[in-house]
PDB file of C-alpha atoms in Angstrom:
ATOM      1  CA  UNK J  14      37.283   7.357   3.975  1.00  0.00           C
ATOM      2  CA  UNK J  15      33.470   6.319   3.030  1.00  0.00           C
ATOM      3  CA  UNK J  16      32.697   7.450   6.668  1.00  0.00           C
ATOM      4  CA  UNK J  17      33.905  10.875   6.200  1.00  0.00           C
ATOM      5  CA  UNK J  18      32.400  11.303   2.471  1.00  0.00           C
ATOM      6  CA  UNK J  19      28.935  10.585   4.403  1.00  0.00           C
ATOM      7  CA  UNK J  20      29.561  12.618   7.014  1.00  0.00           C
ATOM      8  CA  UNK J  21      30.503  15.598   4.462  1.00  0.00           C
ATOM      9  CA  UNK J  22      27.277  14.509   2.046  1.00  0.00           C
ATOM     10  CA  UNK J  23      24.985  14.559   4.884  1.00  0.00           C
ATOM     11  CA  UNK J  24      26.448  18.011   6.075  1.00  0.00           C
ATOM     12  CA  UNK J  25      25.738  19.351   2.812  1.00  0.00           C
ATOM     13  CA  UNK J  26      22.437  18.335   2.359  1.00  0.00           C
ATOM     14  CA  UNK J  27      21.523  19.555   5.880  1.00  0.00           C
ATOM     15  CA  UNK J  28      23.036  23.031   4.780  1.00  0.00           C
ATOM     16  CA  UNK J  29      21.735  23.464   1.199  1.00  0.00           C
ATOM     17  CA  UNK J  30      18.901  25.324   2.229  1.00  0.00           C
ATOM     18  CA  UNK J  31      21.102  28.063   3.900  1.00  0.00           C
ATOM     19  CA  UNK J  32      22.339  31.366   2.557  1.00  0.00           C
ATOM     20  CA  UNK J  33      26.004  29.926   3.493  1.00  0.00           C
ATOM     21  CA  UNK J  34      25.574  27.196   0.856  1.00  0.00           C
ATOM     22  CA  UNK J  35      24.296  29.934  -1.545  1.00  0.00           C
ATOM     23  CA  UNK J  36      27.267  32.106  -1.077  1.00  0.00           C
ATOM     24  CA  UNK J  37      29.793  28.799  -1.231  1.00  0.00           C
ATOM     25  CA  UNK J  38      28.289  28.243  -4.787  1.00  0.00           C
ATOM     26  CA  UNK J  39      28.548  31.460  -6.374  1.00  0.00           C
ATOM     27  CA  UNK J  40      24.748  32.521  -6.583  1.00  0.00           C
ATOM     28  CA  UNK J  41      23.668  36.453  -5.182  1.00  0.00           C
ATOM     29  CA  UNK J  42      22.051  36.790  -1.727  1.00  0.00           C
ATOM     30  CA  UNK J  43      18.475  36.782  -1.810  1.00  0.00           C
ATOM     31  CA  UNK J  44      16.864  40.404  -2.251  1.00  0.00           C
ATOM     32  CA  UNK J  45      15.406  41.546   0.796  1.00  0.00           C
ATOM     33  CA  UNK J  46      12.241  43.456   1.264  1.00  0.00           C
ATOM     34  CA  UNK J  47      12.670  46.899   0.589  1.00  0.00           C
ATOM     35  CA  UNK J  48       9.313  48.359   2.778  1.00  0.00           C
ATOM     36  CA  UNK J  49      10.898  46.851   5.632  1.00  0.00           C
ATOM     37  CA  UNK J  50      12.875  49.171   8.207  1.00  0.00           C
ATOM     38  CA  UNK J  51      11.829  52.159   5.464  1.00  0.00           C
ATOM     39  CA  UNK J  52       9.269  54.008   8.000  1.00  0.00           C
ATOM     40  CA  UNK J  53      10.378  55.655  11.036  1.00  0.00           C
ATOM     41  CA  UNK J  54       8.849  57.400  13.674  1.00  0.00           C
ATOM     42  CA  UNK J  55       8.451  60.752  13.727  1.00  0.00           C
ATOM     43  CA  UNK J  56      10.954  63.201  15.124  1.00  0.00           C
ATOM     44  CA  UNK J  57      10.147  64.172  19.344  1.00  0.00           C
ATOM     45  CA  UNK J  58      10.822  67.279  20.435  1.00  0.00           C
ATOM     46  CA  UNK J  59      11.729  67.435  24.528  1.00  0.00           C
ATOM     47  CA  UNK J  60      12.300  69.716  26.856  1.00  0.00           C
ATOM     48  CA  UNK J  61      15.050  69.188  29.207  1.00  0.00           C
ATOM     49  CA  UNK J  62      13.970  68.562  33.154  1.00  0.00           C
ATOM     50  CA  UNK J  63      13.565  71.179  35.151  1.00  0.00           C
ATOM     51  CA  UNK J  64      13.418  73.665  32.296  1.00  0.00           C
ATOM     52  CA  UNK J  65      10.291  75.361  32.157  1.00  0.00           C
ATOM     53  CA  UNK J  66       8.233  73.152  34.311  1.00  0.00           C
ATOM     54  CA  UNK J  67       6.649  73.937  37.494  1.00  0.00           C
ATOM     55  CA  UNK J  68       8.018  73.633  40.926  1.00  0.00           C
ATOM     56  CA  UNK J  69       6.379  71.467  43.645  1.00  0.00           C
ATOM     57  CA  UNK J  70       4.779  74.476  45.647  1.00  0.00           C
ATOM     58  CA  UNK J  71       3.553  75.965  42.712  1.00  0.00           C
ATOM     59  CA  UNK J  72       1.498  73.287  42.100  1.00  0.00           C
ATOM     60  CA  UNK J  73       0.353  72.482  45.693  1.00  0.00           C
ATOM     61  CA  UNK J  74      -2.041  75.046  46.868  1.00  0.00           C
ATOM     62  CA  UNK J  75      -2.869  73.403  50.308  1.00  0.00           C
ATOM     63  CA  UNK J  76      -2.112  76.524  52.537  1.00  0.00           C
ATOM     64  CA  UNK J  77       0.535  76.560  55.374  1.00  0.00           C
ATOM     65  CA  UNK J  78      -2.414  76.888  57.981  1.00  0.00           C
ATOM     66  CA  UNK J  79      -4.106  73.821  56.566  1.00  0.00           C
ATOM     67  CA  UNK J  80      -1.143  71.616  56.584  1.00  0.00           C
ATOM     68  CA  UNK J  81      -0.278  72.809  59.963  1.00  0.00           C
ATOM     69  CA  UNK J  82      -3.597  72.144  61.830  1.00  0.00           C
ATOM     70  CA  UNK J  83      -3.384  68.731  59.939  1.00  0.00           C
ATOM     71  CA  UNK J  84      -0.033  67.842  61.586  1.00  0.00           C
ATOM     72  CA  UNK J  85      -1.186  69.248  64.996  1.00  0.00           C
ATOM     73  CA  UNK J  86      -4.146  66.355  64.944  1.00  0.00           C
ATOM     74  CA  UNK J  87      -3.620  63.828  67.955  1.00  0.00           C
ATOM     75  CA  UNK J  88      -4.671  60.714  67.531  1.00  0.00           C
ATOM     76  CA  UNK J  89      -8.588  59.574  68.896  1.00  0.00           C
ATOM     77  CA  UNK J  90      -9.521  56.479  70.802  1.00  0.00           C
ATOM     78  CA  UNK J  91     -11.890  55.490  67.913  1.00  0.00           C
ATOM     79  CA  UNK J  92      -9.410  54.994  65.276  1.00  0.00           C
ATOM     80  CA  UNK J  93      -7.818  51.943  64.493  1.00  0.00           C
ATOM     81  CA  UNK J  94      -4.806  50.606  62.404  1.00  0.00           C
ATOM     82  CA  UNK J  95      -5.916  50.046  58.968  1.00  0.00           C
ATOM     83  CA  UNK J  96      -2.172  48.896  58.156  1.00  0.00           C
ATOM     84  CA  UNK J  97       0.810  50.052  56.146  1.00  0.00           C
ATOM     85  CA  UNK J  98       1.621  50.708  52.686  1.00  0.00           C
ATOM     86  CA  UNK J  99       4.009  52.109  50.572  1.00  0.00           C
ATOM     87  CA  UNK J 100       3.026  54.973  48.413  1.00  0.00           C
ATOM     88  CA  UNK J 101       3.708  56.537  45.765  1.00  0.00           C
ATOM     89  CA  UNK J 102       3.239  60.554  44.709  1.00  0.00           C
ATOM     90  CA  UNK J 103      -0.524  60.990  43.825  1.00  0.00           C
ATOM     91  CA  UNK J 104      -1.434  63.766  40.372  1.00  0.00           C
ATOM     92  CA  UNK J 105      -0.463  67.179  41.567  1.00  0.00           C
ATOM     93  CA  UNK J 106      -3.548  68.339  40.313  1.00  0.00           C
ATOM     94  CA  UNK J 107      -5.438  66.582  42.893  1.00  0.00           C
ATOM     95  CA  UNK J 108      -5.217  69.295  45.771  1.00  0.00           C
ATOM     96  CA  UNK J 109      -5.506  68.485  49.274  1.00  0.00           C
ATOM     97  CA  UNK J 110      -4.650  66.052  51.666  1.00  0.00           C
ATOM     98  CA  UNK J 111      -5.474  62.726  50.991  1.00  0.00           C
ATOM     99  CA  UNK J 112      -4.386  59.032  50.875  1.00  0.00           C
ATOM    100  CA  UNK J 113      -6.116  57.072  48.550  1.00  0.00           C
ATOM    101  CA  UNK J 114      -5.279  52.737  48.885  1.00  0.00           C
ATOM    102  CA  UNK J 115      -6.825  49.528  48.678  1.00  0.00           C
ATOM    103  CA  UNK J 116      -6.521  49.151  52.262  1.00  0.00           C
ATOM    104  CA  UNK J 117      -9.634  52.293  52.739  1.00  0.00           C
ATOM    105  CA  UNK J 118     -12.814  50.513  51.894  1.00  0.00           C
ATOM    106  CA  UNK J 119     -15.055  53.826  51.793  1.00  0.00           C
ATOM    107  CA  UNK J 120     -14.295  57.813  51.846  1.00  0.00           C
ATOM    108  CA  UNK J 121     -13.358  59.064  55.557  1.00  0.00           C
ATOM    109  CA  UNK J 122     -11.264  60.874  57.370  1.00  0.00           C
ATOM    110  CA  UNK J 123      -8.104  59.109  58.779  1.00  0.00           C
ATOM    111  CA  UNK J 124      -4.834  59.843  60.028  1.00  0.00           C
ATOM    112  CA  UNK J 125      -1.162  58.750  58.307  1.00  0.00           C
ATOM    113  CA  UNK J 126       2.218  58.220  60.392  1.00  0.00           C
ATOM    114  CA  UNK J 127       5.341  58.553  58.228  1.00  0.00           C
ATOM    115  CA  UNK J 128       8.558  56.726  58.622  1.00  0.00           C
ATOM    116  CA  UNK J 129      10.114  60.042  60.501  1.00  0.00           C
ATOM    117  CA  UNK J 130       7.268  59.403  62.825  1.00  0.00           C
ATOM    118  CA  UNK J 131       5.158  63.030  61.635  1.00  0.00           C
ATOM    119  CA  UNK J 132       1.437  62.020  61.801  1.00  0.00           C
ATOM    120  CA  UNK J 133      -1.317  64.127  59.566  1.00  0.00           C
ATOM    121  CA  UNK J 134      -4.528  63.715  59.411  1.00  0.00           C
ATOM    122  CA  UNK J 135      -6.085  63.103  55.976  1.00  0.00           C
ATOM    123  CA  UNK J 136      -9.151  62.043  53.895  1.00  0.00           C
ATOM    124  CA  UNK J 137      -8.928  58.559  52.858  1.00  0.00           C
ATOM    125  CA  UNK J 138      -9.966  57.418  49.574  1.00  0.00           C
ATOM    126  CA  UNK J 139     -10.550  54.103  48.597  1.00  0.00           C
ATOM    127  CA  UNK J 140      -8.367  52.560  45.338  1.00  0.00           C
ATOM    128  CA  UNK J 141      -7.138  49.940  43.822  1.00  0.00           C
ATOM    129  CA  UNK J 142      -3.555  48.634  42.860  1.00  0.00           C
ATOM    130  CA  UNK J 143      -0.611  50.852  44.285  1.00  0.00           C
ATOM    131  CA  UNK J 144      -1.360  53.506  47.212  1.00  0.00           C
ATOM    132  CA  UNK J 145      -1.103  57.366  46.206  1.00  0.00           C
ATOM    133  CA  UNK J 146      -0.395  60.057  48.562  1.00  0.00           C
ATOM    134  CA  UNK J 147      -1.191  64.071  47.991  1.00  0.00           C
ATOM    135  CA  UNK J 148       1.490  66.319  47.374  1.00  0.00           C
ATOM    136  CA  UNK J 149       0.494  68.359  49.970  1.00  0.00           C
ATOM    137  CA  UNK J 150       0.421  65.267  52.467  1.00  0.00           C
ATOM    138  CA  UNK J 151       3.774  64.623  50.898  1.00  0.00           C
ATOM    139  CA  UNK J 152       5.547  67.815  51.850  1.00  0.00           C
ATOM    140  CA  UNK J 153       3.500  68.629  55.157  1.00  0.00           C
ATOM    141  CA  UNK J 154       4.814  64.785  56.155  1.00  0.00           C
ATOM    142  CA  UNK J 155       8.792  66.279  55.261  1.00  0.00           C
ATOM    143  CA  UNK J 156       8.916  63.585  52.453  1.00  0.00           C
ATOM    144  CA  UNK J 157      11.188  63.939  49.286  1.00  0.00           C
ATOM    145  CA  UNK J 158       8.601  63.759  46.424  1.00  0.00           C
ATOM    146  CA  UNK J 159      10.692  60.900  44.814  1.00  0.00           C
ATOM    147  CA  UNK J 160      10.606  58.879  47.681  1.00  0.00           C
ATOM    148  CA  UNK J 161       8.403  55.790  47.890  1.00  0.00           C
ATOM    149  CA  UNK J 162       7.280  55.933  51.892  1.00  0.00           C
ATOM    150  CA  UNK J 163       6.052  53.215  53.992  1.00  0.00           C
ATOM    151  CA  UNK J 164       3.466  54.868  56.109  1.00  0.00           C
ATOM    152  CA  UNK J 165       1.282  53.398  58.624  1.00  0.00           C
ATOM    153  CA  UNK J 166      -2.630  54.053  57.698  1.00  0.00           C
ATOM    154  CA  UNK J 167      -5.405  55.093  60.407  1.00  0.00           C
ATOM    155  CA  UNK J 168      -8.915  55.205  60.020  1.00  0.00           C
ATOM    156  CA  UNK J 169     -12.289  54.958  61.602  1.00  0.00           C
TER     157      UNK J 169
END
């Protein structure tokens, strides 16, 4: 019997800092801070997708001609494999065709081969962190623009 009137004494002591304890003996809940959870952000107003946004070739203004003679480039004997990478849509604004990746150490012209095997000949751009890829490379190459590509980089 002493045992478990320690056991219960010790258990009590060990609690009487808690809210439980306060409740058990009658006394109110402490009052919490009112200025907390009071503020709220202010009220977003969206758009759904697709709504009144622009479509892909409304934004890319490479023509037809330019994205053709780019896919009609064979490959030279002075290239070499720079290696592959997988990239990601570039900013539409950014017209052209380009590559821009870590694996390009300075602006030059180079060639990309997609996973379908289409090659194009681009500018290459040097960058840092993930690789980027025009639209207009994007959709001359046949790629869905949420796709994430492994192509195979060319350069001088």
């Amino acid at each position: 019997m002493m045992k478990h009137s320690l056991v219960l004494l010790s258990f009590a002591v060990a609690l009487s800092g808690c809210a439980a304890m306060d409740r058990l003996s009658g006394k109110p809940p402490a009052a919490k801070d009112p200025a907390l959870a009071t503020e709220f952000a202010p009220a977003v107003q969206t758009t759904p997708l697709g709504g009144s946004g622009q479509s892909a070739a409304s934004l890319d203004t490479t023509s037809a001609a330019e994205k053709s003679a780019a896919l009609a480039v064979k490959p030279t004997g002075g290239e070499r494999t720079l290696g592959q990478s997988v990239v990601a849509l570039g900013p539409p604004a950014e017209q052209g065709l380009w590559v821009q990746s870590e694996l390009v150490t300075a602006a030059a012209k180079g060639r990309v081969v997609a996973p379908n095997g289409k090659s194009l000949a681009v500018d290459l751009r040097p960058g840092s962190g993930g690789a980027l890829m025009s639209l207009g490379a994007y959709q001359a190459l046949g790629i869905g623009l949420t796709e994430l590509p492994k192509i195979t980089i060319y350069g001088p």
